[in-house]
PDB file of C-alpha atoms in Angstrom:
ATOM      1  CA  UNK A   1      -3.152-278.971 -24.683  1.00  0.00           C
ATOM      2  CA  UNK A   2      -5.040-276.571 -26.628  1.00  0.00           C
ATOM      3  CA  UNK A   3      -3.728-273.987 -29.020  1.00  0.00           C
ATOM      4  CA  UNK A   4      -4.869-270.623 -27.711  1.00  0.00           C
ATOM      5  CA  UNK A   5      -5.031-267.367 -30.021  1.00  0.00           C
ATOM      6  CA  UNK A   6      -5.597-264.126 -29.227  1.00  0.00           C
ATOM      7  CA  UNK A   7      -9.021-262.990 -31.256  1.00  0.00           C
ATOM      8  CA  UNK A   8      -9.240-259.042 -31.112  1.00  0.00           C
ATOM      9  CA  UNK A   9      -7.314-258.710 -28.362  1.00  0.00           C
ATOM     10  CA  UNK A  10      -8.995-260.667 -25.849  1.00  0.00           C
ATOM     11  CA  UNK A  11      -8.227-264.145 -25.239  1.00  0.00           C
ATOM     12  CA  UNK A  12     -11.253-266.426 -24.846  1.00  0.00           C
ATOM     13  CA  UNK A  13      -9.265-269.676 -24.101  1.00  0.00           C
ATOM     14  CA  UNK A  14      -7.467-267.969 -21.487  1.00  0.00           C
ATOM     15  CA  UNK A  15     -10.936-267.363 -20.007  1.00  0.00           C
ATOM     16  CA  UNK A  16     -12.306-270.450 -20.095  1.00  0.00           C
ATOM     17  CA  UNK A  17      -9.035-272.085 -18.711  1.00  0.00           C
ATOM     18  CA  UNK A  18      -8.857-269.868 -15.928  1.00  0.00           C
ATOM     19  CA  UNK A  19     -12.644-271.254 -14.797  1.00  0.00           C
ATOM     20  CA  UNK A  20     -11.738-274.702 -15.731  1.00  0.00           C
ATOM     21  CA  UNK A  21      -8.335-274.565 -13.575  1.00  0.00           C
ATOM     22  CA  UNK A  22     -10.547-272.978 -10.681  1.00  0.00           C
ATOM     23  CA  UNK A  23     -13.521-275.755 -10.818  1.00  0.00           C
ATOM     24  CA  UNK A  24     -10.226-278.509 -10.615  1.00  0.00           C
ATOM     25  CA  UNK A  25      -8.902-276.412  -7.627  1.00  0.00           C
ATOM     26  CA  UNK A  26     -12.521-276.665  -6.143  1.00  0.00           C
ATOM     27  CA  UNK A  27     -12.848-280.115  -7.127  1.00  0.00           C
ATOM     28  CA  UNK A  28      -9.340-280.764  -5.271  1.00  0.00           C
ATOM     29  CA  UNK A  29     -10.218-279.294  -2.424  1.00  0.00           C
ATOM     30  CA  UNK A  30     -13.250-280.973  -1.801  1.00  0.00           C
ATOM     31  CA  UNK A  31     -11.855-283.771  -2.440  1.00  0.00           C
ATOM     32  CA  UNK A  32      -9.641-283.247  -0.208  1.00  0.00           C
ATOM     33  CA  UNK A  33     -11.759-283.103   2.297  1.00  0.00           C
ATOM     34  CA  UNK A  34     -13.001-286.576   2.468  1.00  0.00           C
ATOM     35  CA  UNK A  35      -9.914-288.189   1.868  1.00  0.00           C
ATOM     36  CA  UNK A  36      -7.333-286.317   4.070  1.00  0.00           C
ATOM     37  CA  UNK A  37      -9.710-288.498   7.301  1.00  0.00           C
ATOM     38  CA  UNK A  38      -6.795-290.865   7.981  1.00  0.00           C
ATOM     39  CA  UNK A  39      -6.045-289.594  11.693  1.00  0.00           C
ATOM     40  CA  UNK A  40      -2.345-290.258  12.474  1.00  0.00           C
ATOM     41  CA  UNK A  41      -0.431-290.388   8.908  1.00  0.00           C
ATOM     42  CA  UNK A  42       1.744-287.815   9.798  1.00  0.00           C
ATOM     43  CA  UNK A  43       4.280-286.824   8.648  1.00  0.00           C
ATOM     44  CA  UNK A  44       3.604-287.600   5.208  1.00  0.00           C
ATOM     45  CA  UNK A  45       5.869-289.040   3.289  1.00  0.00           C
ATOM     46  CA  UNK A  46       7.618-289.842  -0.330  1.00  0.00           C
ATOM     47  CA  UNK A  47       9.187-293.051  -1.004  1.00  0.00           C
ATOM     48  CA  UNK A  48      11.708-293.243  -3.893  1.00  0.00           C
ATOM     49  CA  UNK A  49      13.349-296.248  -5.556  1.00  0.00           C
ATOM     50  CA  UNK A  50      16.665-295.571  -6.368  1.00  0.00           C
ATOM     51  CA  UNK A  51      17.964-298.553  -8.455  1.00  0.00           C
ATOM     52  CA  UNK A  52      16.859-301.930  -7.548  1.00  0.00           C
ATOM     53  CA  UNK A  53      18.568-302.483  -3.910  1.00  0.00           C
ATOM     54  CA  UNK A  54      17.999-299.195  -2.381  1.00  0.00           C
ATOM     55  CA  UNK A  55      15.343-296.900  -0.736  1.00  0.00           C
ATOM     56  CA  UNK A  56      14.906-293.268   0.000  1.00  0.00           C
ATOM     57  CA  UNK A  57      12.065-292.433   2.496  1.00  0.00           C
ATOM     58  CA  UNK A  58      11.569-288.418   2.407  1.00  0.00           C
ATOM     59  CA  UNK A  59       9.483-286.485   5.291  1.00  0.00           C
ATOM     60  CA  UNK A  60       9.065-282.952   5.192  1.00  0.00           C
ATOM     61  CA  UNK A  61       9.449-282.103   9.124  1.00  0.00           C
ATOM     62  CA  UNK A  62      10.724-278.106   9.109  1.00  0.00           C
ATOM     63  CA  UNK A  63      12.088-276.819  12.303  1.00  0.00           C
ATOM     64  CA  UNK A  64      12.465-280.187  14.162  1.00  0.00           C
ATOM     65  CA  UNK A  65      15.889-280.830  15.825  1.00  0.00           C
ATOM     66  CA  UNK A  66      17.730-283.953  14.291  1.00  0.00           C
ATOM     67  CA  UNK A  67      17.833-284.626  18.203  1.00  0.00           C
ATOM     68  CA  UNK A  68      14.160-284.859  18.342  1.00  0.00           C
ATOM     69  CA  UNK A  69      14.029-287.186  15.540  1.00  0.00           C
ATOM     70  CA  UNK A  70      14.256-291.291  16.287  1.00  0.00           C
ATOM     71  CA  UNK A  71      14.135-293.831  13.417  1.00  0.00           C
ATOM     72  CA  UNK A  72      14.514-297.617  14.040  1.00  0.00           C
ATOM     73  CA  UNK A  73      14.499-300.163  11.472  1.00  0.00           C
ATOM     74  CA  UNK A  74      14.260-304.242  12.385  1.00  0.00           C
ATOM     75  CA  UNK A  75      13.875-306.433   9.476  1.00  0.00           C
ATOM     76  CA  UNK A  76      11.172-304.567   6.791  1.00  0.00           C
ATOM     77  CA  UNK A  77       9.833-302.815   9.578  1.00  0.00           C
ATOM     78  CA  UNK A  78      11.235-298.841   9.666  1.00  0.00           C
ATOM     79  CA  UNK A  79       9.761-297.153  12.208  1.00  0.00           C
ATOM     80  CA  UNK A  80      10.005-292.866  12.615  1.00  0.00           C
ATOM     81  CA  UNK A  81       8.853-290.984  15.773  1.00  0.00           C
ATOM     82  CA  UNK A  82       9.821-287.405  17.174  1.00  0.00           C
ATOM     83  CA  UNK A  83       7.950-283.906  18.098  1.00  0.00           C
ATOM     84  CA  UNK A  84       8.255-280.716  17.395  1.00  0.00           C
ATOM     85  CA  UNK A  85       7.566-278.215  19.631  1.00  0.00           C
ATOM     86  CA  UNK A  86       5.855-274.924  19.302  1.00  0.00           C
ATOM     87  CA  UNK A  87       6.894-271.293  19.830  1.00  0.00           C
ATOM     88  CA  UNK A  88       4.126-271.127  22.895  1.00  0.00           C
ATOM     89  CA  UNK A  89       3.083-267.826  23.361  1.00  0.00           C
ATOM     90  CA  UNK A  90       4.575-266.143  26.345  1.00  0.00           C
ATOM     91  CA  UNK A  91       3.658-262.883  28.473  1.00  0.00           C
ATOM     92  CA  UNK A  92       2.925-259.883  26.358  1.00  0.00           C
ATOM     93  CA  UNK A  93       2.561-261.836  22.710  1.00  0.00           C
ATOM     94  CA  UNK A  94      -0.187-261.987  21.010  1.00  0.00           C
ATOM     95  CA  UNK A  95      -1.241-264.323  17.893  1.00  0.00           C
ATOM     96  CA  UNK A  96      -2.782-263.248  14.750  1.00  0.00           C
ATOM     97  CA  UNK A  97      -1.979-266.770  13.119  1.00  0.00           C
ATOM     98  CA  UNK A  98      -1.189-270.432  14.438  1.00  0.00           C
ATOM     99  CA  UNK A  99      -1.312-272.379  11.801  1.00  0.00           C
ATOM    100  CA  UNK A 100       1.912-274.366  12.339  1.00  0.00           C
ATOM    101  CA  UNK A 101       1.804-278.023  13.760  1.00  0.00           C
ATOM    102  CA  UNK A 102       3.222-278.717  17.073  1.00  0.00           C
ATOM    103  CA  UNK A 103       3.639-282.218  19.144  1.00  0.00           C
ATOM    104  CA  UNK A 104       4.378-285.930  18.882  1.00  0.00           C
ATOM    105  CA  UNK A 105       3.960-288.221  15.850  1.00  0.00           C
ATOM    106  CA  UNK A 106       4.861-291.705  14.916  1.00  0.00           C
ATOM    107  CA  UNK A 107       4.698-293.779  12.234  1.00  0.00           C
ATOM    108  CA  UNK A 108       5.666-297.277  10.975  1.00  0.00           C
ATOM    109  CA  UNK A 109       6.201-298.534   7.714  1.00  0.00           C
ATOM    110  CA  UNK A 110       6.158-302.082   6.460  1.00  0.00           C
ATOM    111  CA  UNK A 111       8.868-302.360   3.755  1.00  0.00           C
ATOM    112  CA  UNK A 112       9.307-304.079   0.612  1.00  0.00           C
ATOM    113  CA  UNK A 113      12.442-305.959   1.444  1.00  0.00           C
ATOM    114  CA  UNK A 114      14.171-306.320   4.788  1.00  0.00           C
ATOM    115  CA  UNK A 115      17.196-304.118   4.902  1.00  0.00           C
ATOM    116  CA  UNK A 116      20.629-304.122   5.953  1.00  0.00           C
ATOM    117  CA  UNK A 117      19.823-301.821   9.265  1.00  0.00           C
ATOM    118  CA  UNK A 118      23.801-300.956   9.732  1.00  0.00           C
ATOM    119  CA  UNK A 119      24.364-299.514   6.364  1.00  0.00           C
ATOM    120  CA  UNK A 120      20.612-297.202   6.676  1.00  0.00           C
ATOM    121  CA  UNK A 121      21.812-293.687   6.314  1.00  0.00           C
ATOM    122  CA  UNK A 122      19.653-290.932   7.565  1.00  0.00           C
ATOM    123  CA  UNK A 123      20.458-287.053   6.780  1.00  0.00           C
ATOM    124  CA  UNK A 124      17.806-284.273   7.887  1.00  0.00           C
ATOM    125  CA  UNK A 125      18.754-281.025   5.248  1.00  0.00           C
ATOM    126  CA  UNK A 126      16.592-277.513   5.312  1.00  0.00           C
ATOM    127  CA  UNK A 127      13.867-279.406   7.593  1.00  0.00           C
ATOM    128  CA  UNK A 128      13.709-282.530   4.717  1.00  0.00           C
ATOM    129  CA  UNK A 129      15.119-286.103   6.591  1.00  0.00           C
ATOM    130  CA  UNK A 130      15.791-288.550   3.925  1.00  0.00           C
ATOM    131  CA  UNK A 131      16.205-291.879   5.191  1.00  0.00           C
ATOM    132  CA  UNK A 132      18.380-294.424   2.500  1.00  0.00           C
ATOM    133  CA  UNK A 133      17.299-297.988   2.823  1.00  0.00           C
ATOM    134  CA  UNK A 134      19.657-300.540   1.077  1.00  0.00           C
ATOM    135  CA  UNK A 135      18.180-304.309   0.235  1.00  0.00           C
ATOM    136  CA  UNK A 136      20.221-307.048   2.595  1.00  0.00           C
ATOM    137  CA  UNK A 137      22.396-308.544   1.182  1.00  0.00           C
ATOM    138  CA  UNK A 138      20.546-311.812   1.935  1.00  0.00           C
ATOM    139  CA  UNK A 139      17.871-310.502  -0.109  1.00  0.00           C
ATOM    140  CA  UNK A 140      19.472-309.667  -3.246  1.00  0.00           C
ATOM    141  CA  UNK A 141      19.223-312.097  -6.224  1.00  0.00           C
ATOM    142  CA  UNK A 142      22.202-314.955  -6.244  1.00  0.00           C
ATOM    143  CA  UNK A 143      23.281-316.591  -9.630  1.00  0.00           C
ATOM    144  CA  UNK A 144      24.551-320.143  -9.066  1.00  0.00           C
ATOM    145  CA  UNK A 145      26.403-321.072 -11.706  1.00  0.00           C
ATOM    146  CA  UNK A 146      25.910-324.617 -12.783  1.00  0.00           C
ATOM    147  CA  UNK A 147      29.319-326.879 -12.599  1.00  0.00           C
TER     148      UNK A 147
ATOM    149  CA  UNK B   1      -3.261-276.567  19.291  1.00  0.00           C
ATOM    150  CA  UNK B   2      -2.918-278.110  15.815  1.00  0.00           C
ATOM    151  CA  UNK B   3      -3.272-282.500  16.019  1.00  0.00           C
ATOM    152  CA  UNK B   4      -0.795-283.428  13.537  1.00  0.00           C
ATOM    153  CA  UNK B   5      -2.965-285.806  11.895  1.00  0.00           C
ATOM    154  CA  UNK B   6      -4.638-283.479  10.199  1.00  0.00           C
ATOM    155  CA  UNK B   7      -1.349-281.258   8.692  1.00  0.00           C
ATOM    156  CA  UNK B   8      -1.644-281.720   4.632  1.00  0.00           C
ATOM    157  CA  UNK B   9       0.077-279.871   2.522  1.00  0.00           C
ATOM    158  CA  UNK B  10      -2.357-277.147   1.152  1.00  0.00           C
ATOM    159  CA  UNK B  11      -1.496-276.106  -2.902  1.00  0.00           C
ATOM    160  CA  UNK B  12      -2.119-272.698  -3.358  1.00  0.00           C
ATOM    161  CA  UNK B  13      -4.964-270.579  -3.780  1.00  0.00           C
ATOM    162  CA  UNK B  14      -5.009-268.789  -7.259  1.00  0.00           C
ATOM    163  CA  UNK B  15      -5.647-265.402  -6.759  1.00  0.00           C
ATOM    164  CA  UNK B  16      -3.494-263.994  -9.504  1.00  0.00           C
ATOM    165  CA  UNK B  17      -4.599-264.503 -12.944  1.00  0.00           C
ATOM    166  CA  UNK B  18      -0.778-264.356 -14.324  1.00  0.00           C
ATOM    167  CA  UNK B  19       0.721-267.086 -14.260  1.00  0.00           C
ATOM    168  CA  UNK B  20       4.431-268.438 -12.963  1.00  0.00           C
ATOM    169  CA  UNK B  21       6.833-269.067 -15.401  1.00  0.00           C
ATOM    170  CA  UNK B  22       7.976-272.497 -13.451  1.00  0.00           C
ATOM    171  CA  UNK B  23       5.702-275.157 -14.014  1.00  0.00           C
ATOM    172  CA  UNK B  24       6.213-276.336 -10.130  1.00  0.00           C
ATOM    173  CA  UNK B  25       3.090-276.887  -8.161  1.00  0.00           C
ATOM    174  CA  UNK B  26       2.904-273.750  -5.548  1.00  0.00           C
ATOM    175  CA  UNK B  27       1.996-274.623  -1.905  1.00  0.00           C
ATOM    176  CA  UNK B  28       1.281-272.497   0.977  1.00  0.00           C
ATOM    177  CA  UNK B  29       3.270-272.438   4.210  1.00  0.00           C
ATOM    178  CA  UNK B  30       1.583-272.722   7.379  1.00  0.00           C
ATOM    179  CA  UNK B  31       2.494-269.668   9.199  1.00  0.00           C
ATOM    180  CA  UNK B  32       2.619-268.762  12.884  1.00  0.00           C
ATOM    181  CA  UNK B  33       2.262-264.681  13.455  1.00  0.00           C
ATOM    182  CA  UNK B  34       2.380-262.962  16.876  1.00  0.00           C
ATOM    183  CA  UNK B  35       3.124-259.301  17.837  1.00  0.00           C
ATOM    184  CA  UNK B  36       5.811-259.352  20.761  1.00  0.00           C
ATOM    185  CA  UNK B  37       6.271-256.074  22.341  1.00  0.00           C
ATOM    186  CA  UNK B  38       6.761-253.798  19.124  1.00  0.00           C
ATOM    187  CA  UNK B  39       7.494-256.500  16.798  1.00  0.00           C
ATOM    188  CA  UNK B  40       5.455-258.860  14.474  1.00  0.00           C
ATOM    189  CA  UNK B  41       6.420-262.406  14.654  1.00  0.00           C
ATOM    190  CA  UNK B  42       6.062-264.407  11.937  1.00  0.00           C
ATOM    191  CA  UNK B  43       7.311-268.268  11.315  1.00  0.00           C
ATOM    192  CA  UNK B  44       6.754-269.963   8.150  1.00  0.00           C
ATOM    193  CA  UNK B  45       7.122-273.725   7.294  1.00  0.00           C
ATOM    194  CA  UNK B  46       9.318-273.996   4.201  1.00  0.00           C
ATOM    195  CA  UNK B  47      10.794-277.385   4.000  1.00  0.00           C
ATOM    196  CA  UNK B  48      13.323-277.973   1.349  1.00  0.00           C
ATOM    197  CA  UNK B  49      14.298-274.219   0.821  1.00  0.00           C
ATOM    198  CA  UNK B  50      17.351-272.511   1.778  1.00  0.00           C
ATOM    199  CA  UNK B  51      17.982-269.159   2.728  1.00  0.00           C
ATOM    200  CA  UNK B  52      19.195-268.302  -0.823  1.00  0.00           C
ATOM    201  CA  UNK B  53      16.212-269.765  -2.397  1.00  0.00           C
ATOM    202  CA  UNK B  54      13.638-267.606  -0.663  1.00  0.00           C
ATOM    203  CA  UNK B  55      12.509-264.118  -1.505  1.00  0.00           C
ATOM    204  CA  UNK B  56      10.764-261.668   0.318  1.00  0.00           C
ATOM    205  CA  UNK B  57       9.172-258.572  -0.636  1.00  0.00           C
ATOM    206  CA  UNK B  58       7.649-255.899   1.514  1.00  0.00           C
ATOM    207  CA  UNK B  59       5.455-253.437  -1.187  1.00  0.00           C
ATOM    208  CA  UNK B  60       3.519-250.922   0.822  1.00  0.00           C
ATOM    209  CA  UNK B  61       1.716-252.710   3.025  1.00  0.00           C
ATOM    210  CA  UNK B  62       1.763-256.261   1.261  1.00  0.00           C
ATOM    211  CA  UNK B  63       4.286-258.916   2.687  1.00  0.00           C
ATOM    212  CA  UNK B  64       4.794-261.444  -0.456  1.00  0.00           C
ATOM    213  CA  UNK B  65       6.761-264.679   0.815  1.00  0.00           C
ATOM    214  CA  UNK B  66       7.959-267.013  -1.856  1.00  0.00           C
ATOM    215  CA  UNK B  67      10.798-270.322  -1.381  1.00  0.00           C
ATOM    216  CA  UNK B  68      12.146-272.291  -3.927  1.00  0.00           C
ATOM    217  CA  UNK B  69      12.338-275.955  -2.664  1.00  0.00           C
ATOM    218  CA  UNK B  70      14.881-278.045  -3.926  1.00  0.00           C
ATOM    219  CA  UNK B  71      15.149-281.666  -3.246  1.00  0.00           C
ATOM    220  CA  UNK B  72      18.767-283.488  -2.927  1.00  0.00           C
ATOM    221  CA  UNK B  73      17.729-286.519  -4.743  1.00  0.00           C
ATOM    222  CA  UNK B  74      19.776-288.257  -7.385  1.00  0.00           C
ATOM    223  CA  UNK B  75      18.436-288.316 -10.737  1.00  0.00           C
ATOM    224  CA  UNK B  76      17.419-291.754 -11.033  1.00  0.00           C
ATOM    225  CA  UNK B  77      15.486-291.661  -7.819  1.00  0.00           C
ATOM    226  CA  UNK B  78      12.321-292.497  -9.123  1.00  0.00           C
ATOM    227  CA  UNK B  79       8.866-291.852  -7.052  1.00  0.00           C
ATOM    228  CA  UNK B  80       6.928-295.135  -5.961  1.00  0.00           C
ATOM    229  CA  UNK B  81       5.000-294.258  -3.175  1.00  0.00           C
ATOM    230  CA  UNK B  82       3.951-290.384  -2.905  1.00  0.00           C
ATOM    231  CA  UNK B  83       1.971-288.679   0.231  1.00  0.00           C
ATOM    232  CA  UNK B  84       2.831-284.767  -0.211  1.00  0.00           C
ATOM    233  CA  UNK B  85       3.653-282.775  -3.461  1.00  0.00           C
ATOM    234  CA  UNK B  86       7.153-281.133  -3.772  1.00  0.00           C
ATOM    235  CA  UNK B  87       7.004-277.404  -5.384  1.00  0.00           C
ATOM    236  CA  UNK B  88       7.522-273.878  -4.035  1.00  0.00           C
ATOM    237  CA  UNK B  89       6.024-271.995  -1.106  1.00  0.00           C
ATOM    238  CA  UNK B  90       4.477-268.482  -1.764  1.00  0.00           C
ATOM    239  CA  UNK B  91       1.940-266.390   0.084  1.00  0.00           C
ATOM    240  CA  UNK B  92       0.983-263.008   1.371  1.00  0.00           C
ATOM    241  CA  UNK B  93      -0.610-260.909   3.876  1.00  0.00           C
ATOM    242  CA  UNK B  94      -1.593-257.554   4.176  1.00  0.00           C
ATOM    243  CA  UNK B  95       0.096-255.822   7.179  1.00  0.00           C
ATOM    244  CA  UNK B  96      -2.240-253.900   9.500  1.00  0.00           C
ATOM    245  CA  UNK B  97       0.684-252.103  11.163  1.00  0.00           C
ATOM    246  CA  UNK B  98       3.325-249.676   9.377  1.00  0.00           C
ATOM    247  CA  UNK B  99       6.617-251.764   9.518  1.00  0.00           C
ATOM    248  CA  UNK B 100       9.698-249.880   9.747  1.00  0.00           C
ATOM    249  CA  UNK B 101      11.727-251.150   6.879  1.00  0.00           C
ATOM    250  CA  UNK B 102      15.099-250.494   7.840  1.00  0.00           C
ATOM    251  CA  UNK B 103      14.516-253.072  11.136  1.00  0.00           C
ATOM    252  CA  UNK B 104      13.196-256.180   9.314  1.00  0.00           C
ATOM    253  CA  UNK B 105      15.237-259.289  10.089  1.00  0.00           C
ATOM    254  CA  UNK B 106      14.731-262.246   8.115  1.00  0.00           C
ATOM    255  CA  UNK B 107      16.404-266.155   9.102  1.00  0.00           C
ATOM    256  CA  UNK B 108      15.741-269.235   7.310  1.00  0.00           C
ATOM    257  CA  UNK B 109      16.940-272.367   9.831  1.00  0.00           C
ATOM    258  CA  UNK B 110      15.926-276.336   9.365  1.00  0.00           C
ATOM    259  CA  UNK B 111      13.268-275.671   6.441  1.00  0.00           C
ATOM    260  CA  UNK B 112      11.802-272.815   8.741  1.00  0.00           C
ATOM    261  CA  UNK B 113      11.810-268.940   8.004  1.00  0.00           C
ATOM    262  CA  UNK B 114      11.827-266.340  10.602  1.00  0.00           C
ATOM    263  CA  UNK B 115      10.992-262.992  10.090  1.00  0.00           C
ATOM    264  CA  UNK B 116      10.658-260.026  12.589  1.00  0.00           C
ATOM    265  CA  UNK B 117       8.969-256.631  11.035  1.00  0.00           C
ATOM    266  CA  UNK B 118       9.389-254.049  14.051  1.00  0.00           C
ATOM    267  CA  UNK B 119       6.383-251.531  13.875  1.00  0.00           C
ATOM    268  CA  UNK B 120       7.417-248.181  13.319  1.00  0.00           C
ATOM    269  CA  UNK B 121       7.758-245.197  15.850  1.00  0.00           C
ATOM    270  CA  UNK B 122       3.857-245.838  16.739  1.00  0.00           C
ATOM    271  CA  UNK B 123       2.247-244.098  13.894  1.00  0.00           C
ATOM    272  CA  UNK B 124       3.117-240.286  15.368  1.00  0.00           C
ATOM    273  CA  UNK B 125       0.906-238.182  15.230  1.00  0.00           C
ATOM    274  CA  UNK B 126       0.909-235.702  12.485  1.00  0.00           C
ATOM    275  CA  UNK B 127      -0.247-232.335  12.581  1.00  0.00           C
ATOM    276  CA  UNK B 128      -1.170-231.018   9.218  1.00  0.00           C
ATOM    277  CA  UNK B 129      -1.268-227.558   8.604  1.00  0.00           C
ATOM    278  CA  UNK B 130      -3.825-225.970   6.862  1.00  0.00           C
ATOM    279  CA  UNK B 131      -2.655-222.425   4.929  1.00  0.00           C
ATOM    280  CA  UNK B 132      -4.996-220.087   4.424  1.00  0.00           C
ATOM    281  CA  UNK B 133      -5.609-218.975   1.226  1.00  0.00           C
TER     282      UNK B 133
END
């Protein structure tokens, strides 16, 4: 990080970061561009490690019913489907945006470990589902103790 | 109609050369606006934020949006695999319509925030008078 000081009242560093945080921006989105071509990875999603035996999957899915939402998980396999549907314009509206995703999406995961499917907890919280995956039991290391 | 495939997570323009005082990243919320009979419509995707977490500012004819998203991890969840950025939600629009103040509703349900902005008594028409003089 650079020290920035202000030189007669106008700050050159300032300046120069400003352009160089706007060429990353452009940079970012360009990138973006070329990478975001992976049809079908939707919803995107965070994995987190908590400890050594356990998983938390995160999807950001606002507005879906926990109804809509079906998770299965066989082995190290965790599979997550649902839809979302749209506020379809009806008689007499008319749109000045739709920006807003609407529809069906799946996705399947292969997973480190294979997990102990009755003790998966899944909780959906201000349109966030986190999905907690705990190792199996069979899975975990087992010290034998020598007689 | 949007395919799904394509939905990423956009981080915010910068338009403003100040600067927030939170270091989070700043996304912007895909929005959904329609005018139904004498209202404006307007949906915005806001995952993670909750209806105390979200501000919303109406200053002359500029509609600011910003939410606050806030995870409920424990602390020593630790990121291994990461698709989308967390951070907060902020955009704005300039309204075409005058937007009588007094009627706007705002809900925030399942990461979603609804707002209705009625128009005002259709912009009546004024009569100035001119005095002589």
């Amino acid at each position: 990080m650079f020290i920035t000081r202000d030189y007669n009242g106008f700050n050159l560093w300032s300046d120069v970061e400003d352009r160089f945080r706007h060429l990353q921006h452009e940079m970012n989105r360009i990138s973006d561009k070329f990478t975001s071509h992976s049809p079908k990875k939707f919803p995107k999603v965070n994995a987190w490690a908590e400890g050594e035996d356990e998983l938390v999957f995160t999807a950001e899915l606002p507005g879906v019913n926990s109804d809509d939402v079906e998770i299965t998980v066989t082995g190290n396999h965790l599979t997550l489907s649902g839809s979302r549907e749209g506020e379809n314009g009806k008689d007499g509206e008319s749109y000045h945006r739709r920006e807003r995703w609407n529809g069906e999406f799946s996705r399947s995961f292969n997973l480190p470990f294979n997990v102990d499917s009755d003790k998966v907890n899944a909780k959906f919280s201000k349109g966030v589902l986190y999905i907690t995956l705990p190792k199996a039991e069979s899975e975990k290391p087992k010290k034998i103790s020598l007689n | 109609m949007a395919d799904t495939g394509e939905i990423k997570k956009k981080e915010s323009e910068i338009t403003q050369k100040a600067e927030r005082t939170r270091s989070a990243r700043v996304y912007t919320p895909y929005v959904d606006i329609f005018e139904k009979g004498n209202d404006i419509i307007m949906y915005a995707d806001m995952p993670g934020v909750d209806e105390k977490a979200v501000e919303i500012t109406l200053e002359k004819r500029v509609l600011s949006l910003y939410g606050k998203a806030d995870y409920e991890l424990s602390g020593d969840c630790e990121l291994c695999g990461g698709e989308y950025g967390v951070g907060d939600y902020s955009r704005s629009f300039t309204l075409s319509d005058e937007i009588n103040r007094d009627g706007i509703q705002a809900s925030l349900t399942g990461g979603v925030l609804k707002l209705t902005l009625p128009k005002a008594e259709a912009a009546k028409a004024k009569k100035i008078a001119v005095s002589a003089g």
